[in-house]
Amino acid sequence: MKRRSMQLVSRGVDVLRQIDDWGAEHAAAGVVRGGAVVATHGPLDLPLRWASVTKLAVTLATLVAAEEGIVDLDEPAGPEDSTVRHLLAHASGLPFEGAAPIAKPAQRRIYSNTGFEVLAEHIERAAAMPFADYLRAAVFEPLGLSAALRGTAAAGIHGTLDDLLRFACELQSPKLVAPETFAEATTVQFPGLAGVLPGFGRWDPNDWGLGFELRDAKERHWTGTRNSPRTFGHFGGSGTFLWVDPEATLACTCLADREFDDWALDAWPRLSDDVLDEWG
């Protein structure tokens, strides 16, 4: 990751100070442009829960496992007729929580924490090592992250803003997997599936890549109104988010400890639009 200092102050740092009004006890945010950190605000070294942004790190570990030949994206995993690809794309038919499928694979886009827990168990068996250890070896250590998985593979990573910024740099210019692999992960999987994104509503289609939610033409989205359709990322229920906009060559990250609620529906898009206004 190219950077001068994580304490870098820019003329646009005032843009990030709006997170102080979110009502969180702790909040931190940063912006990456072209692989370099251009602004941060808030503590860089305070571990906070990534919540469902965890799924992006789990996705990257899965892609590493696929390139290492530990798993195949199209091998069976999860419910009957489901594969690793279905689990990553929230298309396995598993519910948000619970072990019993509520649809056939590739029938609906059902956002599923259970799907990622099943995915981690599948990789754990294939790699013959605890999934937390594989995640650390495949993603955290190569990127120099202090983050750790402390619980479910759907939402259990705790890490610092410094960690999340380093991870965002990797997503801007992947080194851990081949460009072709990453391009596939950020391309729509099982096109045309409708579904609900918890807290934001139903979209038809609700486009998703391999682990990465895709902005595409979605309205009332958690990213900004100015984010390009090529934007990909994820948000988490602890007030966290990470998006990457390839057209703007920007990534924006945020960690907080205020649970997701209606406050985020305006706060996150506003911050995202202001970031794009300043650095896009």
PDB file of C-alpha atoms in Angstrom:
ATOM      1  CA  MET A   1       0.000   0.000   0.000  1.00  0.00           C
ATOM      2  CA  LYS A   2       1.455   3.318  -1.045  1.00  0.00           C
ATOM      3  CA  ARG A   3       1.113   5.859   1.702  1.00  0.00           C
ATOM      4  CA  ARG A   4       3.047   8.669   3.285  1.00  0.00           C
ATOM      5  CA  SER A   5       1.492   8.574   6.727  1.00  0.00           C
ATOM      6  CA  MET A   6      -1.691   7.330   8.270  1.00  0.00           C
ATOM      7  CA  GLN A   7      -1.765  10.694  10.096  1.00  0.00           C
ATOM      8  CA  LEU A   8      -2.031  12.512   6.787  1.00  0.00           C
ATOM      9  CA  VAL A   9      -4.153  15.666   6.874  1.00  0.00           C
ATOM     10  CA  SER A  10      -5.616  17.041   3.664  1.00  0.00           C
ATOM     11  CA  ARG A  11      -7.756  20.037   2.842  1.00  0.00           C
ATOM     12  CA  GLY A  12     -10.657  17.618   2.454  1.00  0.00           C
ATOM     13  CA  VAL A  13     -10.409  16.127   5.928  1.00  0.00           C
ATOM     14  CA  ASP A  14     -13.367  18.300   6.976  1.00  0.00           C
ATOM     15  CA  VAL A  15     -15.487  16.084   4.738  1.00  0.00           C
ATOM     16  CA  LEU A  16     -14.815  13.154   7.052  1.00  0.00           C
ATOM     17  CA  ARG A  17     -15.518  15.077  10.245  1.00  0.00           C
ATOM     18  CA  GLN A  18     -19.247  14.641   9.672  1.00  0.00           C
ATOM     19  CA  ILE A  19     -18.899  11.157  11.184  1.00  0.00           C
ATOM     20  CA  ASP A  20     -18.575  12.892  14.569  1.00  0.00           C
ATOM     21  CA  ASP A  21     -22.291  13.689  14.291  1.00  0.00           C
ATOM     22  CA  TRP A  22     -23.363  10.087  13.785  1.00  0.00           C
ATOM     23  CA  GLY A  23     -23.970   9.467  17.468  1.00  0.00           C
ATOM     24  CA  ALA A  24     -21.399   6.692  17.760  1.00  0.00           C
ATOM     25  CA  GLU A  25     -19.087   6.488  20.740  1.00  0.00           C
ATOM     26  CA  HIS A  26     -16.246   5.757  18.331  1.00  0.00           C
ATOM     27  CA  ALA A  27     -16.086   6.368  14.590  1.00  0.00           C
ATOM     28  CA  ALA A  28     -13.261   6.484  12.085  1.00  0.00           C
ATOM     29  CA  ALA A  29     -13.209   6.966   8.328  1.00  0.00           C
ATOM     30  CA  GLY A  30     -10.709   7.129   5.518  1.00  0.00           C
ATOM     31  CA  VAL A  31     -10.389   7.644   1.784  1.00  0.00           C
ATOM     32  CA  VAL A  32      -8.060   5.816  -0.592  1.00  0.00           C
ATOM     33  CA  ARG A  33      -7.322   7.038  -4.100  1.00  0.00           C
ATOM     34  CA  GLY A  34      -5.286   4.983  -6.517  1.00  0.00           C
ATOM     35  CA  GLY A  35      -3.832   2.829  -3.754  1.00  0.00           C
ATOM     36  CA  ALA A  36      -2.786   5.699  -1.483  1.00  0.00           C
ATOM     37  CA  VAL A  37      -4.486   7.021   1.632  1.00  0.00           C
ATOM     38  CA  VAL A  38      -5.513  10.645   1.037  1.00  0.00           C
ATOM     39  CA  ALA A  39      -7.417  11.409   4.258  1.00  0.00           C
ATOM     40  CA  THR A  40      -8.426   9.894   7.561  1.00  0.00           C
ATOM     41  CA  HIS A  41     -10.414  11.041  10.559  1.00  0.00           C
ATOM     42  CA  GLY A  42     -10.806   9.277  13.874  1.00  0.00           C
ATOM     43  CA  PRO A  43      -8.649   6.661  15.599  1.00  0.00           C
ATOM     44  CA  LEU A  44      -6.510   4.554  13.294  1.00  0.00           C
ATOM     45  CA  ASP A  45      -5.516   1.913  15.811  1.00  0.00           C
ATOM     46  CA  LEU A  46      -8.764   1.201  17.685  1.00  0.00           C
ATOM     47  CA  PRO A  47     -10.149  -2.274  16.892  1.00  0.00           C
ATOM     48  CA  LEU A  48     -13.861  -2.149  16.091  1.00  0.00           C
ATOM     49  CA  ARG A  49     -16.272  -4.769  14.792  1.00  0.00           C
ATOM     50  CA  TRP A  50     -16.452  -4.923  11.017  1.00  0.00           C
ATOM     51  CA  ALA A  51     -19.811  -6.703  11.183  1.00  0.00           C
ATOM     52  CA  SER A  52     -20.833  -7.830   7.676  1.00  0.00           C
ATOM     53  CA  VAL A  53     -17.875  -6.117   6.021  1.00  0.00           C
ATOM     54  CA  THR A  54     -16.280  -9.317   7.338  1.00  0.00           C
ATOM     55  CA  LYS A  55     -17.834 -11.053   4.337  1.00  0.00           C
ATOM     56  CA  LEU A  56     -15.472  -9.248   1.966  1.00  0.00           C
ATOM     57  CA  ALA A  57     -12.398 -10.634   3.733  1.00  0.00           C
ATOM     58  CA  VAL A  58     -13.989 -14.098   3.808  1.00  0.00           C
ATOM     59  CA  THR A  59     -14.671 -13.741   0.087  1.00  0.00           C
ATOM     60  CA  LEU A  60     -11.048 -12.869  -0.622  1.00  0.00           C
ATOM     61  CA  ALA A  61      -9.905 -15.884   1.399  1.00  0.00           C
ATOM     62  CA  THR A  62     -12.277 -18.068  -0.628  1.00  0.00           C
ATOM     63  CA  LEU A  63     -10.853 -16.729  -3.885  1.00  0.00           C
ATOM     64  CA  VAL A  64      -7.336 -17.486  -2.624  1.00  0.00           C
ATOM     65  CA  ALA A  65      -8.487 -20.996  -1.730  1.00  0.00           C
ATOM     66  CA  ALA A  66      -9.921 -21.420  -5.223  1.00  0.00           C
ATOM     67  CA  GLU A  67      -6.657 -20.346  -6.845  1.00  0.00           C
ATOM     68  CA  GLU A  68      -4.726 -22.679  -4.546  1.00  0.00           C
ATOM     69  CA  GLY A  69      -6.945 -25.570  -5.607  1.00  0.00           C
ATOM     70  CA  ILE A  70      -8.317 -26.090  -2.089  1.00  0.00           C
ATOM     71  CA  VAL A  71     -11.861 -25.500  -3.312  1.00  0.00           C
ATOM     72  CA  ASP A  72     -13.547 -25.033  -6.662  1.00  0.00           C
ATOM     73  CA  LEU A  73     -16.138 -22.298  -7.014  1.00  0.00           C
ATOM     74  CA  ASP A  74     -18.519 -24.705  -8.698  1.00  0.00           C
ATOM     75  CA  GLU A  75     -18.161 -27.681  -6.359  1.00  0.00           C
ATOM     76  CA  PRO A  76     -21.109 -28.658  -4.158  1.00  0.00           C
ATOM     77  CA  ALA A  77     -21.405 -26.762  -0.877  1.00  0.00           C
ATOM     78  CA  GLY A  78     -24.373 -26.002   1.320  1.00  0.00           C
ATOM     79  CA  PRO A  79     -27.915 -27.112   0.437  1.00  0.00           C
ATOM     80  CA  GLU A  80     -28.706 -29.637  -2.265  1.00  0.00           C
ATOM     81  CA  ASP A  81     -27.666 -28.397  -5.742  1.00  0.00           C
ATOM     82  CA  SER A  82     -25.853 -25.418  -4.180  1.00  0.00           C
ATOM     83  CA  THR A  83     -22.166 -24.634  -4.787  1.00  0.00           C
ATOM     84  CA  VAL A  84     -19.456 -22.411  -3.327  1.00  0.00           C
ATOM     85  CA  ARG A  85     -20.451 -19.863  -5.968  1.00  0.00           C
ATOM     86  CA  HIS A  86     -24.078 -19.897  -4.804  1.00  0.00           C
ATOM     87  CA  LEU A  87     -23.025 -19.348  -1.188  1.00  0.00           C
ATOM     88  CA  LEU A  88     -20.806 -16.391  -2.089  1.00  0.00           C
ATOM     89  CA  ALA A  89     -23.514 -14.806  -4.236  1.00  0.00           C
ATOM     90  CA  HIS A  90     -26.350 -15.168  -1.695  1.00  0.00           C
ATOM     91  CA  ALA A  91     -28.098 -17.490  -4.119  1.00  0.00           C
ATOM     92  CA  SER A  92     -27.986 -20.806  -2.253  1.00  0.00           C
ATOM     93  CA  GLY A  93     -31.545 -20.562  -0.945  1.00  0.00           C
ATOM     94  CA  LEU A  94     -30.444 -20.341   2.682  1.00  0.00           C
ATOM     95  CA  PRO A  95     -32.233 -17.724   4.801  1.00  0.00           C
ATOM     96  CA  PHE A  96     -30.752 -14.718   6.582  1.00  0.00           C
ATOM     97  CA  GLU A  97     -30.382 -16.922   9.661  1.00  0.00           C
ATOM     98  CA  GLY A  98     -31.200 -20.610   9.936  1.00  0.00           C
ATOM     99  CA  ALA A  99     -30.112 -23.918   8.444  1.00  0.00           C
ATOM    100  CA  ALA A 100     -33.223 -24.828   6.423  1.00  0.00           C
ATOM    101  CA  PRO A 101     -33.307 -23.518   2.823  1.00  0.00           C
ATOM    102  CA  ILE A 102     -36.299 -21.374   1.896  1.00  0.00           C
ATOM    103  CA  ALA A 103     -35.752 -21.471  -1.876  1.00  0.00           C
ATOM    104  CA  LYS A 104     -33.942 -23.514  -4.485  1.00  0.00           C
ATOM    105  CA  PRO A 105     -30.448 -22.376  -5.525  1.00  0.00           C
ATOM    106  CA  ALA A 106     -30.330 -19.540  -8.084  1.00  0.00           C
ATOM    107  CA  GLN A 107     -34.035 -18.833  -7.608  1.00  0.00           C
ATOM    108  CA  ARG A 108     -33.842 -15.712  -5.384  1.00  0.00           C
ATOM    109  CA  ARG A 109     -31.189 -13.413  -3.957  1.00  0.00           C
ATOM    110  CA  ILE A 110     -31.564 -14.122  -0.250  1.00  0.00           C
ATOM    111  CA  TYR A 111     -28.986 -12.303   1.844  1.00  0.00           C
ATOM    112  CA  SER A 112     -27.688 -14.997   4.171  1.00  0.00           C
ATOM    113  CA  ASN A 113     -25.377 -14.920   7.164  1.00  0.00           C
ATOM    114  CA  THR A 114     -25.820 -18.666   7.387  1.00  0.00           C
ATOM    115  CA  GLY A 115     -24.501 -19.044   3.858  1.00  0.00           C
ATOM    116  CA  PHE A 116     -21.159 -17.526   4.832  1.00  0.00           C
ATOM    117  CA  GLU A 117     -20.955 -19.631   7.977  1.00  0.00           C
ATOM    118  CA  VAL A 118     -21.529 -22.740   5.855  1.00  0.00           C
ATOM    119  CA  LEU A 119     -18.921 -21.490   3.378  1.00  0.00           C
ATOM    120  CA  ALA A 120     -16.314 -21.074   6.127  1.00  0.00           C
ATOM    121  CA  GLU A 121     -17.028 -24.582   7.421  1.00  0.00           C
ATOM    122  CA  HIS A 122     -16.603 -25.928   3.883  1.00  0.00           C
ATOM    123  CA  ILE A 123     -13.203 -24.249   3.477  1.00  0.00           C
ATOM    124  CA  GLU A 124     -12.169 -25.389   6.948  1.00  0.00           C
ATOM    125  CA  ARG A 125     -12.784 -29.014   5.993  1.00  0.00           C
ATOM    126  CA  ALA A 126     -11.082 -28.656   2.617  1.00  0.00           C
ATOM    127  CA  ALA A 127      -8.031 -26.888   4.035  1.00  0.00           C
ATOM    128  CA  ALA A 128      -7.856 -29.164   7.091  1.00  0.00           C
ATOM    129  CA  MET A 129      -7.332 -26.184   9.385  1.00  0.00           C
ATOM    130  CA  PRO A 130      -9.552 -23.816  11.384  1.00  0.00           C
ATOM    131  CA  PHE A 131     -11.071 -21.213   9.103  1.00  0.00           C
ATOM    132  CA  ALA A 132      -9.798 -18.351  11.297  1.00  0.00           C
ATOM    133  CA  ASP A 133      -6.264 -19.656  10.744  1.00  0.00           C
ATOM    134  CA  TYR A 134      -6.777 -19.925   7.003  1.00  0.00           C
ATOM    135  CA  LEU A 135      -8.198 -16.399   6.852  1.00  0.00           C
ATOM    136  CA  ARG A 136      -5.205 -15.079   8.759  1.00  0.00           C
ATOM    137  CA  ALA A 137      -2.703 -16.888   6.518  1.00  0.00           C
ATOM    138  CA  ALA A 138      -4.472 -16.111   3.239  1.00  0.00           C
ATOM    139  CA  VAL A 139      -5.482 -12.482   3.830  1.00  0.00           C
ATOM    140  CA  PHE A 140      -4.462 -10.836   7.099  1.00  0.00           C
ATOM    141  CA  GLU A 141      -0.772 -11.722   7.181  1.00  0.00           C
ATOM    142  CA  PRO A 142      -0.007 -10.970   3.499  1.00  0.00           C
ATOM    143  CA  LEU A 143      -1.679  -7.565   3.827  1.00  0.00           C
ATOM    144  CA  GLY A 144      -0.083  -6.786   7.178  1.00  0.00           C
ATOM    145  CA  LEU A 145      -3.393  -6.589   9.031  1.00  0.00           C
ATOM    146  CA  SER A 146      -3.751  -6.829  12.799  1.00  0.00           C
ATOM    147  CA  ALA A 147      -7.433  -7.801  12.367  1.00  0.00           C
ATOM    148  CA  ALA A 148      -8.754 -11.060  13.786  1.00  0.00           C
ATOM    149  CA  LEU A 149     -11.849 -13.199  13.327  1.00  0.00           C
ATOM    150  CA  ARG A 150     -13.535 -13.422  16.728  1.00  0.00           C
ATOM    151  CA  GLY A 151     -16.645 -15.407  15.993  1.00  0.00           C
ATOM    152  CA  THR A 152     -18.845 -15.982  12.970  1.00  0.00           C
ATOM    153  CA  ALA A 153     -17.431 -15.784   9.452  1.00  0.00           C
ATOM    154  CA  ALA A 154     -20.484 -13.727   8.534  1.00  0.00           C
ATOM    155  CA  ALA A 155     -19.750 -10.798  10.831  1.00  0.00           C
ATOM    156  CA  GLY A 156     -16.981 -11.539  13.330  1.00  0.00           C
ATOM    157  CA  ILE A 157     -13.866  -9.635  12.251  1.00  0.00           C
ATOM    158  CA  HIS A 158     -12.535  -6.987  14.615  1.00  0.00           C
ATOM    159  CA  GLY A 159      -9.944  -4.645  13.177  1.00  0.00           C
ATOM    160  CA  THR A 160      -8.724  -1.073  13.016  1.00  0.00           C
ATOM    161  CA  LEU A 161      -9.237   1.654  10.439  1.00  0.00           C
ATOM    162  CA  ASP A 162      -5.620   1.103   9.455  1.00  0.00           C
ATOM    163  CA  ASP A 163      -6.541  -2.521   8.695  1.00  0.00           C
ATOM    164  CA  LEU A 164      -9.583  -1.537   6.691  1.00  0.00           C
ATOM    165  CA  LEU A 165      -7.619   1.018   4.680  1.00  0.00           C
ATOM    166  CA  ARG A 166      -4.986  -1.577   3.815  1.00  0.00           C
ATOM    167  CA  PHE A 167      -7.759  -3.962   2.801  1.00  0.00           C
ATOM    168  CA  ALA A 168      -9.362  -1.246   0.638  1.00  0.00           C
ATOM    169  CA  CYS A 169      -6.041  -0.717  -1.131  1.00  0.00           C
ATOM    170  CA  GLU A 170      -5.921  -4.421  -1.930  1.00  0.00           C
ATOM    171  CA  LEU A 171      -9.427  -4.256  -3.392  1.00  0.00           C
ATOM    172  CA  GLN A 172      -8.400  -1.331  -5.587  1.00  0.00           C
ATOM    173  CA  SER A 173      -5.420  -3.207  -6.987  1.00  0.00           C
ATOM    174  CA  PRO A 174      -5.539  -6.896  -6.019  1.00  0.00           C
ATOM    175  CA  LYS A 175      -2.269  -8.713  -5.431  1.00  0.00           C
ATOM    176  CA  LEU A 176      -3.530 -11.792  -3.567  1.00  0.00           C
ATOM    177  CA  VAL A 177      -5.524 -13.150  -6.514  1.00  0.00           C
ATOM    178  CA  ALA A 178      -5.253 -12.853 -10.269  1.00  0.00           C
ATOM    179  CA  PRO A 179      -6.962  -9.897 -11.983  1.00  0.00           C
ATOM    180  CA  GLU A 180      -9.231 -12.312 -13.839  1.00  0.00           C
ATOM    181  CA  THR A 181     -10.374 -13.897 -10.593  1.00  0.00           C
ATOM    182  CA  PHE A 182     -11.135 -10.554  -9.004  1.00  0.00           C
ATOM    183  CA  ALA A 183     -12.933  -9.336 -12.126  1.00  0.00           C
ATOM    184  CA  GLU A 184     -15.202 -12.373 -11.912  1.00  0.00           C
ATOM    185  CA  ALA A 185     -15.878 -11.647  -8.225  1.00  0.00           C
ATOM    186  CA  THR A 186     -17.063  -8.129  -9.062  1.00  0.00           C
ATOM    187  CA  THR A 187     -19.252  -9.245 -11.975  1.00  0.00           C
ATOM    188  CA  VAL A 188     -22.928 -10.148 -11.560  1.00  0.00           C
ATOM    189  CA  GLN A 189     -23.441 -13.777 -10.570  1.00  0.00           C
ATOM    190  CA  PHE A 190     -26.758 -15.430 -11.463  1.00  0.00           C
ATOM    191  CA  PRO A 191     -28.131 -12.325 -13.251  1.00  0.00           C
ATOM    192  CA  GLY A 192     -31.731 -11.290 -12.860  1.00  0.00           C
ATOM    193  CA  LEU A 193     -32.337 -12.462  -9.292  1.00  0.00           C
ATOM    194  CA  ALA A 194     -34.556 -10.219  -7.181  1.00  0.00           C
ATOM    195  CA  GLY A 195     -34.080  -9.907  -3.459  1.00  0.00           C
ATOM    196  CA  VAL A 196     -34.032  -7.787  -0.328  1.00  0.00           C
ATOM    197  CA  LEU A 197     -31.021  -6.078   1.180  1.00  0.00           C
ATOM    198  CA  PRO A 198     -31.831  -5.869   4.905  1.00  0.00           C
ATOM    199  CA  GLY A 199     -32.481  -2.304   5.987  1.00  0.00           C
ATOM    200  CA  PHE A 200     -32.645  -0.883   2.474  1.00  0.00           C
ATOM    201  CA  GLY A 201     -35.410  -2.725   0.666  1.00  0.00           C
ATOM    202  CA  ARG A 202     -36.112  -4.925  -2.311  1.00  0.00           C
ATOM    203  CA  TRP A 203     -34.465  -4.613  -5.684  1.00  0.00           C
ATOM    204  CA  ASP A 204     -35.272  -6.375  -8.927  1.00  0.00           C
ATOM    205  CA  PRO A 205     -32.647  -7.276  -9.850  1.00  0.00           C
ATOM    206  CA  ASN A 206     -30.578  -7.314  -6.678  1.00  0.00           C
ATOM    207  CA  ASP A 207     -27.208  -7.729  -8.346  1.00  0.00           C
ATOM    208  CA  TRP A 208     -24.371  -9.371  -6.457  1.00  0.00           C
ATOM    209  CA  GLY A 209     -20.939 -10.624  -7.366  1.00  0.00           C
ATOM    210  CA  LEU A 210     -18.958 -13.210  -5.439  1.00  0.00           C
ATOM    211  CA  GLY A 211     -19.322 -11.747  -1.959  1.00  0.00           C
ATOM    212  CA  PHE A 212     -19.347  -8.166  -3.238  1.00  0.00           C
ATOM    213  CA  GLU A 213     -22.595  -6.254  -3.461  1.00  0.00           C
ATOM    214  CA  LEU A 214     -22.761  -4.397  -6.779  1.00  0.00           C
ATOM    215  CA  ARG A 215     -24.225  -0.909  -7.011  1.00  0.00           C
ATOM    216  CA  ASP A 216     -25.357  -1.161 -10.637  1.00  0.00           C
ATOM    217  CA  ALA A 217     -28.600   0.820 -11.130  1.00  0.00           C
ATOM    218  CA  LYS A 218     -29.961   0.476  -7.579  1.00  0.00           C
ATOM    219  CA  GLU A 219     -31.765   3.511  -6.200  1.00  0.00           C
ATOM    220  CA  ARG A 220     -31.837   4.606  -2.540  1.00  0.00           C
ATOM    221  CA  HIS A 221     -28.566   2.798  -2.074  1.00  0.00           C
ATOM    222  CA  TRP A 222     -26.218   2.978   0.921  1.00  0.00           C
ATOM    223  CA  THR A 223     -23.469   4.377  -1.307  1.00  0.00           C
ATOM    224  CA  GLY A 224     -23.784   7.893  -2.740  1.00  0.00           C
ATOM    225  CA  THR A 225     -25.996   9.144  -5.519  1.00  0.00           C
ATOM    226  CA  ARG A 226     -22.786   9.937  -7.413  1.00  0.00           C
ATOM    227  CA  ASN A 227     -21.212   6.496  -7.121  1.00  0.00           C
ATOM    228  CA  SER A 228     -20.826   4.839 -10.489  1.00  0.00           C
ATOM    229  CA  PRO A 229     -22.750   1.656 -11.343  1.00  0.00           C
ATOM    230  CA  ARG A 230     -19.417  -0.206 -11.156  1.00  0.00           C
ATOM    231  CA  THR A 231     -19.115   0.469  -7.411  1.00  0.00           C
ATOM    232  CA  PHE A 232     -18.791  -2.625  -5.243  1.00  0.00           C
ATOM    233  CA  GLY A 233     -18.468  -3.247  -1.511  1.00  0.00           C
ATOM    234  CA  HIS A 234     -20.451  -4.024   1.608  1.00  0.00           C
ATOM    235  CA  PHE A 235     -21.871  -2.457   4.734  1.00  0.00           C
ATOM    236  CA  GLY A 236     -22.163  -3.826   8.250  1.00  0.00           C
ATOM    237  CA  GLY A 237     -24.677  -3.626  11.049  1.00  0.00           C
ATOM    238  CA  SER A 238     -22.200  -1.968  13.407  1.00  0.00           C
ATOM    239  CA  GLY A 239     -22.181   1.247  11.368  1.00  0.00           C
ATOM    240  CA  THR A 240     -19.375   0.122   9.059  1.00  0.00           C
ATOM    241  CA  PHE A 241     -18.991   0.224   5.307  1.00  0.00           C
ATOM    242  CA  LEU A 242     -16.442  -0.096   2.533  1.00  0.00           C
ATOM    243  CA  TRP A 243     -17.017   0.786  -1.085  1.00  0.00           C
ATOM    244  CA  VAL A 244     -14.706   0.880  -4.080  1.00  0.00           C
ATOM    245  CA  ASP A 245     -15.610   2.930  -7.148  1.00  0.00           C
ATOM    246  CA  PRO A 246     -13.309   1.893 -10.017  1.00  0.00           C
ATOM    247  CA  GLU A 247     -14.420   4.768 -12.251  1.00  0.00           C
ATOM    248  CA  ALA A 248     -13.518   7.371  -9.625  1.00  0.00           C
ATOM    249  CA  THR A 249     -10.441   5.327  -8.544  1.00  0.00           C
ATOM    250  CA  LEU A 250     -11.661   5.936  -4.984  1.00  0.00           C
ATOM    251  CA  ALA A 251     -12.458   3.795  -1.971  1.00  0.00           C
ATOM    252  CA  CYS A 252     -14.189   4.998   1.183  1.00  0.00           C
ATOM    253  CA  THR A 253     -14.120   3.132   4.479  1.00  0.00           C
ATOM    254  CA  CYS A 254     -15.811   3.717   7.801  1.00  0.00           C
ATOM    255  CA  LEU A 255     -15.832   1.989  11.177  1.00  0.00           C
ATOM    256  CA  ALA A 256     -18.235   2.841  13.980  1.00  0.00           C
ATOM    257  CA  ASP A 257     -19.868   1.338  17.024  1.00  0.00           C
ATOM    258  CA  ARG A 258     -23.415   2.553  16.503  1.00  0.00           C
ATOM    259  CA  GLU A 259     -25.766  -0.142  15.323  1.00  0.00           C
ATOM    260  CA  PHE A 260     -27.241   0.303  11.864  1.00  0.00           C
ATOM    261  CA  ASP A 261     -30.623   2.020  11.868  1.00  0.00           C
ATOM    262  CA  ASP A 262     -32.449   4.785  10.015  1.00  0.00           C
ATOM    263  CA  TRP A 263     -29.651   7.251  10.853  1.00  0.00           C
ATOM    264  CA  ALA A 264     -27.430   5.528   8.282  1.00  0.00           C
ATOM    265  CA  LEU A 265     -29.900   5.826   5.403  1.00  0.00           C
ATOM    266  CA  ASP A 266     -28.992   9.491   4.975  1.00  0.00           C
ATOM    267  CA  ALA A 267     -25.604   9.672   6.707  1.00  0.00           C
ATOM    268  CA  TRP A 268     -23.798   7.099   4.573  1.00  0.00           C
ATOM    269  CA  PRO A 269     -24.895   8.405   1.134  1.00  0.00           C
ATOM    270  CA  ARG A 270     -24.174  11.979   2.240  1.00  0.00           C
ATOM    271  CA  LEU A 271     -20.638  11.096   3.261  1.00  0.00           C
ATOM    272  CA  SER A 272     -20.112   9.100   0.080  1.00  0.00           C
ATOM    273  CA  ASP A 273     -21.283  11.957  -2.145  1.00  0.00           C
ATOM    274  CA  ASP A 274     -19.092  14.450  -0.280  1.00  0.00           C
ATOM    275  CA  VAL A 275     -16.077  12.153  -0.703  1.00  0.00           C
ATOM    276  CA  LEU A 276     -16.737  11.919  -4.424  1.00  0.00           C
ATOM    277  CA  ASP A 277     -17.193  15.700  -4.641  1.00  0.00           C
ATOM    278  CA  GLU A 278     -13.852  16.279  -2.923  1.00  0.00           C
ATOM    279  CA  TRP A 279     -11.649  13.593  -4.439  1.00  0.00           C
ATOM    280  CA  GLY A 280     -13.511  12.223  -7.446  1.00  0.00           C
TER     281      GLY A 280
END
